[in-house]
XYZ file of N, CA and C in Angstrom:
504
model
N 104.455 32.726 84.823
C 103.409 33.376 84.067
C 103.884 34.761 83.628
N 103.804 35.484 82.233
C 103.988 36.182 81.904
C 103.165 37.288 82.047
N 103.826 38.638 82.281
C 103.005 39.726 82.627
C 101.999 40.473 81.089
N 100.870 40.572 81.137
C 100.528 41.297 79.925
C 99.973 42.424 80.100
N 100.741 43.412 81.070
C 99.938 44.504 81.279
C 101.092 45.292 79.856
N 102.035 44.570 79.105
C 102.605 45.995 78.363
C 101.857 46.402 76.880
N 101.553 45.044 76.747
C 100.952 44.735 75.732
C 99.550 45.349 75.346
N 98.898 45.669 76.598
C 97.831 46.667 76.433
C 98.169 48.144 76.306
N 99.200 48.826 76.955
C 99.690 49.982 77.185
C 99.956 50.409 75.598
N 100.488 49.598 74.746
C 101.084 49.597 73.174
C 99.944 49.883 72.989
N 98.444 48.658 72.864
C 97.605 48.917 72.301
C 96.935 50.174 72.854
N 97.052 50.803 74.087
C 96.290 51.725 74.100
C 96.580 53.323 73.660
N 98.174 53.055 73.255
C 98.967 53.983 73.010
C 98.714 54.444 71.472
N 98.710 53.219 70.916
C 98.385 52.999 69.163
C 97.300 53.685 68.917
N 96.109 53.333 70.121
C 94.230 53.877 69.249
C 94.876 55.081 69.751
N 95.631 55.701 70.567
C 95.791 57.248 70.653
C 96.524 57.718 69.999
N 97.449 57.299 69.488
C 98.674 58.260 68.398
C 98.064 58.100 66.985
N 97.700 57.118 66.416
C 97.178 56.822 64.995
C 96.235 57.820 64.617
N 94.940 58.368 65.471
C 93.854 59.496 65.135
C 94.626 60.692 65.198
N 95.053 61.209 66.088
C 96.182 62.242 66.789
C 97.465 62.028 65.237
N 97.649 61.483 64.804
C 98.624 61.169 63.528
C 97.823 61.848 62.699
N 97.299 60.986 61.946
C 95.645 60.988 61.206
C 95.183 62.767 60.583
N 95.030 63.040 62.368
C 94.599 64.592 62.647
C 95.378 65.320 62.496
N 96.780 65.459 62.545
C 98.106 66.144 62.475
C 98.443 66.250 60.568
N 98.225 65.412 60.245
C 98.080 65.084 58.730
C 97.317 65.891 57.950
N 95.781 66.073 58.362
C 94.923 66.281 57.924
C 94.901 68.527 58.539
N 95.533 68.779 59.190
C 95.604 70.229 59.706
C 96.871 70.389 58.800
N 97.879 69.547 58.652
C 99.417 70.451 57.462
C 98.291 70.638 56.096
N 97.686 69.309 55.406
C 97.218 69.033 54.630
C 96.132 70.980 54.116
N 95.292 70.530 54.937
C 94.381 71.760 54.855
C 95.131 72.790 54.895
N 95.904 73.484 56.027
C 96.787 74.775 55.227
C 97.718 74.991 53.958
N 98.144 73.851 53.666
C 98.290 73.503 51.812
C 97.796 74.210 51.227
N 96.262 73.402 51.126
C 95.563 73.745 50.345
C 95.059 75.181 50.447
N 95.360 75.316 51.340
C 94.236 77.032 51.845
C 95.224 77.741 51.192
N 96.636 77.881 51.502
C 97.597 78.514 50.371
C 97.674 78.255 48.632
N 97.637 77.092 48.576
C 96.836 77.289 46.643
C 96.175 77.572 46.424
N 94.685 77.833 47.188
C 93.522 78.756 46.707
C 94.029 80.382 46.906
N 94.634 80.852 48.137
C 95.280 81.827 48.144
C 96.323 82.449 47.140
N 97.053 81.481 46.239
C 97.686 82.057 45.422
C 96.828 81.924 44.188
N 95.939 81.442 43.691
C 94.902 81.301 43.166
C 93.978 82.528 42.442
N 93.786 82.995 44.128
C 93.332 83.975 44.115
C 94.059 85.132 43.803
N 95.006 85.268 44.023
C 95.651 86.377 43.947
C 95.782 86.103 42.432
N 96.452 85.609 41.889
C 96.644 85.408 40.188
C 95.170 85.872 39.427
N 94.348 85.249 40.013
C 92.475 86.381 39.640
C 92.279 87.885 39.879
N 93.195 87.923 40.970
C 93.126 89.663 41.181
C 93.578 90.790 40.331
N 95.155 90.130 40.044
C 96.529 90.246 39.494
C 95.373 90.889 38.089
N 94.988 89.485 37.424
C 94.844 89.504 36.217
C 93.781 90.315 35.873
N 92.518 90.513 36.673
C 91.271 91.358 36.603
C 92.049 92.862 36.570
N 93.224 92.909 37.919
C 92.988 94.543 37.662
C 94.317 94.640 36.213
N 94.928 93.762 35.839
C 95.211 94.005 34.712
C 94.259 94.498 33.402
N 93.373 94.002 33.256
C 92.437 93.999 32.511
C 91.907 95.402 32.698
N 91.916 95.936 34.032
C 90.914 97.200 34.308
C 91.797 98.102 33.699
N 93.057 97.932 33.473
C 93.728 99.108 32.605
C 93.721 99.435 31.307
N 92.931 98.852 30.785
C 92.524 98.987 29.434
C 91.606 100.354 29.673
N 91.241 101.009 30.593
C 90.583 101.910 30.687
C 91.191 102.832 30.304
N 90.774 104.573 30.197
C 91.714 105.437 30.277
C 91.510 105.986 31.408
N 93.117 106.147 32.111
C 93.551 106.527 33.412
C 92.598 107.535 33.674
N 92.628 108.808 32.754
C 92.080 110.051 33.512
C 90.338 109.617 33.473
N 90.045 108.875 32.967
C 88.440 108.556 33.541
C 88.283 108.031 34.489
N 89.159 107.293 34.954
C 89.093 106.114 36.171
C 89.454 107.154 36.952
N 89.841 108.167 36.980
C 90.638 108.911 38.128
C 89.981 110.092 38.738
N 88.591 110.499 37.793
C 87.584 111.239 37.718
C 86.105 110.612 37.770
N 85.731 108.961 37.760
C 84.789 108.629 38.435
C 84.329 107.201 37.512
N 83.532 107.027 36.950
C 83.081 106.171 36.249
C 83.787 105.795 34.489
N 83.775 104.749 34.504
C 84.766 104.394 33.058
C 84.035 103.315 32.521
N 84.156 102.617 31.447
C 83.965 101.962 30.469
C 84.807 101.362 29.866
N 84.776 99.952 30.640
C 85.809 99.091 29.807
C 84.984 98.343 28.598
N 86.251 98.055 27.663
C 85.993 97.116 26.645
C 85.950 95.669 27.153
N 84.543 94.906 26.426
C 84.440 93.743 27.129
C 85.562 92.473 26.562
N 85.974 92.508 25.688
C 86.714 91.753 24.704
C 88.066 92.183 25.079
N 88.777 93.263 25.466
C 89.744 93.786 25.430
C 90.569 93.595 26.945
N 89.197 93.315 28.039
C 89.353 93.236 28.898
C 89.766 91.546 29.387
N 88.169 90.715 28.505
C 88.749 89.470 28.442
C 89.949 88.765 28.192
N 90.772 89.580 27.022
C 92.014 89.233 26.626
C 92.863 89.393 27.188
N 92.691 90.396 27.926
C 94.243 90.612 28.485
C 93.919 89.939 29.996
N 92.634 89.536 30.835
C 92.396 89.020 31.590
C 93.192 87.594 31.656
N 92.812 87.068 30.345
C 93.483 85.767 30.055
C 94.809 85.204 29.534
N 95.346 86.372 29.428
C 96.645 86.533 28.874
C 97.490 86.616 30.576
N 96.925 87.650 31.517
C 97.800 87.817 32.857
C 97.361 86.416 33.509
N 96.457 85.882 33.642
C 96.002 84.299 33.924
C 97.060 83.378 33.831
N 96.979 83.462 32.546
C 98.132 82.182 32.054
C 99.599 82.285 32.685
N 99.744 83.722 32.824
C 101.163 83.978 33.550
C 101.312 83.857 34.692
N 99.723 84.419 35.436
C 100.308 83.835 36.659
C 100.081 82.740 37.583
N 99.056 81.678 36.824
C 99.088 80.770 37.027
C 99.902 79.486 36.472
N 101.335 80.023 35.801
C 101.893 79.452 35.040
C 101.260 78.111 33.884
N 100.160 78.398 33.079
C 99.257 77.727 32.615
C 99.690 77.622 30.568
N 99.193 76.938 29.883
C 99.624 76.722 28.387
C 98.554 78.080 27.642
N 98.959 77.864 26.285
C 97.580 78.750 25.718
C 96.416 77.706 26.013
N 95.976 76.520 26.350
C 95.081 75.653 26.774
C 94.719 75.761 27.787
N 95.272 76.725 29.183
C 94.586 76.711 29.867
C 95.559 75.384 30.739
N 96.469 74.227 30.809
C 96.839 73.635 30.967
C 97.720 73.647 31.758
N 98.380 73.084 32.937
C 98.989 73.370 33.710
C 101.406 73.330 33.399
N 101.496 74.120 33.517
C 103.293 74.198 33.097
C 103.830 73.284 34.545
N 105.053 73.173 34.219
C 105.610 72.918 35.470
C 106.030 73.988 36.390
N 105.642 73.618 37.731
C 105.871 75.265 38.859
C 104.189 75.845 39.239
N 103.295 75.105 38.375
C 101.922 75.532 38.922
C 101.382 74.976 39.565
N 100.370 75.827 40.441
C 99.407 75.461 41.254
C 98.545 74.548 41.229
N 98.029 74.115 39.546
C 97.159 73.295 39.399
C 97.708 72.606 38.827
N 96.193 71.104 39.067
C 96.849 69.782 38.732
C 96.172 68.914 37.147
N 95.523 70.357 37.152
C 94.403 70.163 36.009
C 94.405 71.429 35.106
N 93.336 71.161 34.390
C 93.128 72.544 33.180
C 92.514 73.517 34.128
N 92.347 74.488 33.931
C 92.258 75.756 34.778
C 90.776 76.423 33.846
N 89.642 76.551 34.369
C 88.175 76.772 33.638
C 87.806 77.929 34.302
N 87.591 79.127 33.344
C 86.183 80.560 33.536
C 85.154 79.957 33.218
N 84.765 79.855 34.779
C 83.842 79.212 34.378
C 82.739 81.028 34.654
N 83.266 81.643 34.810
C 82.208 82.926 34.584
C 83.186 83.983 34.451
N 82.935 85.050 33.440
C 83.759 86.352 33.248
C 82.703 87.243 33.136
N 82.758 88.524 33.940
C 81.510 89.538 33.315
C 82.348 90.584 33.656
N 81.750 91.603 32.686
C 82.301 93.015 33.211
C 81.332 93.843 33.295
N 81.034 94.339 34.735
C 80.120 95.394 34.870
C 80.696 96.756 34.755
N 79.761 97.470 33.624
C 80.206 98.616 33.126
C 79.086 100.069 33.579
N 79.218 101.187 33.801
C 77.832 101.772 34.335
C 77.011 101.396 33.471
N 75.774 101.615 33.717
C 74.308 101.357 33.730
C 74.230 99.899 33.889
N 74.883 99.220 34.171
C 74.806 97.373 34.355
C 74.749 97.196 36.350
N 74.952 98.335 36.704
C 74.602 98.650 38.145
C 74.284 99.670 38.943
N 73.783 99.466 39.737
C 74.003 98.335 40.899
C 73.172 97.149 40.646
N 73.609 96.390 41.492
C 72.926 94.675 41.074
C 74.065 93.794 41.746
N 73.617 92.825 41.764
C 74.195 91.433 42.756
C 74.954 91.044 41.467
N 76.132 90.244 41.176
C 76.694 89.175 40.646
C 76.338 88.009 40.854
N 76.350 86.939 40.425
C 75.416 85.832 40.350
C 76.180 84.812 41.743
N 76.803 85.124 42.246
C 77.144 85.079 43.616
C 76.707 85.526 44.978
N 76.141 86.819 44.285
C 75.278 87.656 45.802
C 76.159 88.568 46.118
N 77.094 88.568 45.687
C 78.553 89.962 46.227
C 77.289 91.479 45.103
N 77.003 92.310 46.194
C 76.443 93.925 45.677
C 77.857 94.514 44.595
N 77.653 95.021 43.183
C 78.509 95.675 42.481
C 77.744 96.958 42.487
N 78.583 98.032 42.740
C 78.148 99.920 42.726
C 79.497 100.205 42.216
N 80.340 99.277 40.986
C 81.679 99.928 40.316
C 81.655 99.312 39.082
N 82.683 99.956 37.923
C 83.083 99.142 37.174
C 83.691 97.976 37.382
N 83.178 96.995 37.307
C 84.169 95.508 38.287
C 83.978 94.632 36.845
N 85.202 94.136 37.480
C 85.167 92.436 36.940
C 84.816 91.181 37.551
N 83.661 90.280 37.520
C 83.742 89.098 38.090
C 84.254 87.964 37.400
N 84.456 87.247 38.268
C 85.544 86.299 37.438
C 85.284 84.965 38.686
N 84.721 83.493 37.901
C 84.828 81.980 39.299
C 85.740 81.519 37.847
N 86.939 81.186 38.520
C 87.691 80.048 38.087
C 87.363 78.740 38.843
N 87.854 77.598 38.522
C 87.764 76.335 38.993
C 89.065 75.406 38.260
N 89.474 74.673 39.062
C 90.661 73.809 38.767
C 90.662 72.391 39.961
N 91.566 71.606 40.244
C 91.639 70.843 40.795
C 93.477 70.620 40.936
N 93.809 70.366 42.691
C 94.719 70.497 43.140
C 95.064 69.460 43.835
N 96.318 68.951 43.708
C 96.598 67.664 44.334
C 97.243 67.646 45.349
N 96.350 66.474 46.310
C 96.468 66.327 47.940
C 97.696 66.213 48.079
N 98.398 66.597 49.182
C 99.989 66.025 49.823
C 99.774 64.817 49.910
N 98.737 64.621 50.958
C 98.490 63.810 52.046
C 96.925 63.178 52.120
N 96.741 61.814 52.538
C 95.622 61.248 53.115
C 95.359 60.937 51.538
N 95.839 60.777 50.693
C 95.048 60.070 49.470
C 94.681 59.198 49.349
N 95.003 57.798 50.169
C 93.740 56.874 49.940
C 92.555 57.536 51.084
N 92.721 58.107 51.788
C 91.319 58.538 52.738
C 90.404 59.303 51.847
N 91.239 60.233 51.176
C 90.298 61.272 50.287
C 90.474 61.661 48.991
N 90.598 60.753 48.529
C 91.397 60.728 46.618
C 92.838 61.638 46.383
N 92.651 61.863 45.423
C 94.216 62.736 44.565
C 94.542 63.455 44.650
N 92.991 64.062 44.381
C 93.001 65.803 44.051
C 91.802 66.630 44.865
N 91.811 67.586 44.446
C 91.027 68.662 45.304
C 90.025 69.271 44.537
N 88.749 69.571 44.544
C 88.413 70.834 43.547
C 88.803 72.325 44.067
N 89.245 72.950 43.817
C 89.288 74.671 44.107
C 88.338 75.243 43.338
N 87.887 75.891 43.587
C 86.936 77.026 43.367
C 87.183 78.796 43.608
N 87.594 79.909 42.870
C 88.026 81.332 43.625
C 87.370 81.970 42.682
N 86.320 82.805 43.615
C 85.324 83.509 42.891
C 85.944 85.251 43.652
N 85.978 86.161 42.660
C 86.442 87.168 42.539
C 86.014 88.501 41.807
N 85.544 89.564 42.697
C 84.569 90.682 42.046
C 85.585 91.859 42.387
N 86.412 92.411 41.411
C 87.110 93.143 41.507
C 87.017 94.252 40.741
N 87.349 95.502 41.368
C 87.078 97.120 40.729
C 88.304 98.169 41.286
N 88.751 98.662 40.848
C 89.583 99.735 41.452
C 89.031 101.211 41.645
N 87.937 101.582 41.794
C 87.385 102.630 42.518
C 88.164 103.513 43.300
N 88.388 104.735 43.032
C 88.472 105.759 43.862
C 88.397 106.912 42.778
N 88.177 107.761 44.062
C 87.782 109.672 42.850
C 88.264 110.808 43.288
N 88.681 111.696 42.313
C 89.572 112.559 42.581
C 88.694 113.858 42.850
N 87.326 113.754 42.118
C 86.530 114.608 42.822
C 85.574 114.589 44.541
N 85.770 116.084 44.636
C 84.592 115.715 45.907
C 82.970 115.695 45.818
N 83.014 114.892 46.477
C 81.482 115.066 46.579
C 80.438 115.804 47.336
């Protein structure tokens, strides 16, 4: 008579390494992704405080300024494309982050008298800022038949360069 105690040991070895696999997969997977929203983000930062230089220095450097809203948009979307390595479409190059077209889906520029007040996020603005939610979609390493292709990303971003040379 043959022994079948090994034959369970496999199987009991299998329901434990396969989830423990599974789970090991799914933790590389997620810090992936947490680094493409991270560079993401930063390319939103990059490009907003690009935009904030359309100001003139010595106002920004003495308290409240006034950006151009158009002037700001442009060049917002101009540092975008670069550093999300993206087409004039918005479209992804080879070497980028995204796996899709890249969408503003909100741009505002708060200029004084437009605050204080919430951004349509709930983040408090008391500066000249830029808000800015991009959205794109990023493709999984891993687990794609568990959880499709791609990813949505989302990086919402309220940025101002504030500081003053006077005292108060």
């Amino acid at each position: 008579m043959k022994d079948k105690k090994g034959s369970g040991v496999i199987l009991l070895t299998l329901l434990f390494l396969i989830p423990l696999f599974v789970f090991s997969i799914f933790l590389i997977e997620s810090r992936y992704l947490y680094n493409i929203k991270n560079v993401a983000d930063d390319a939103v930062v990059s490009s907003a405080l690009a935009s904030l230089k359309s100001a003139d220095p010595v106002d920004v450097a003495y308290g409240e300024y006034v950006l151009d809203k158009d002037a700001a948009k442009d060049t917002f979307y101009e540092y975008l494309k670069k550093n999300m390595k993206l087409d004039d479409n918005m479209n992804p190059m080879p070497g980028s982050v995204a796996a899709s077209s890249v969408h503003v889906d909100e741009f505002i520029v708060y200029n004084p008298g437009d605050y204080p007040t919430y951004c349509p996020k709930g983040t408090l603005i008391r500066n000249t800022s830029i808000h800015v939610v991009i959205s794109f979609k990023a493709r999984r390493p891993g687990l794609i038949g568990l959880l499709g292709k791609y990813v949505d990303i989302v990086v919402h971003r309220d940025v101002d360069n504030f500081y003053n040379l006077e005292e108060e």
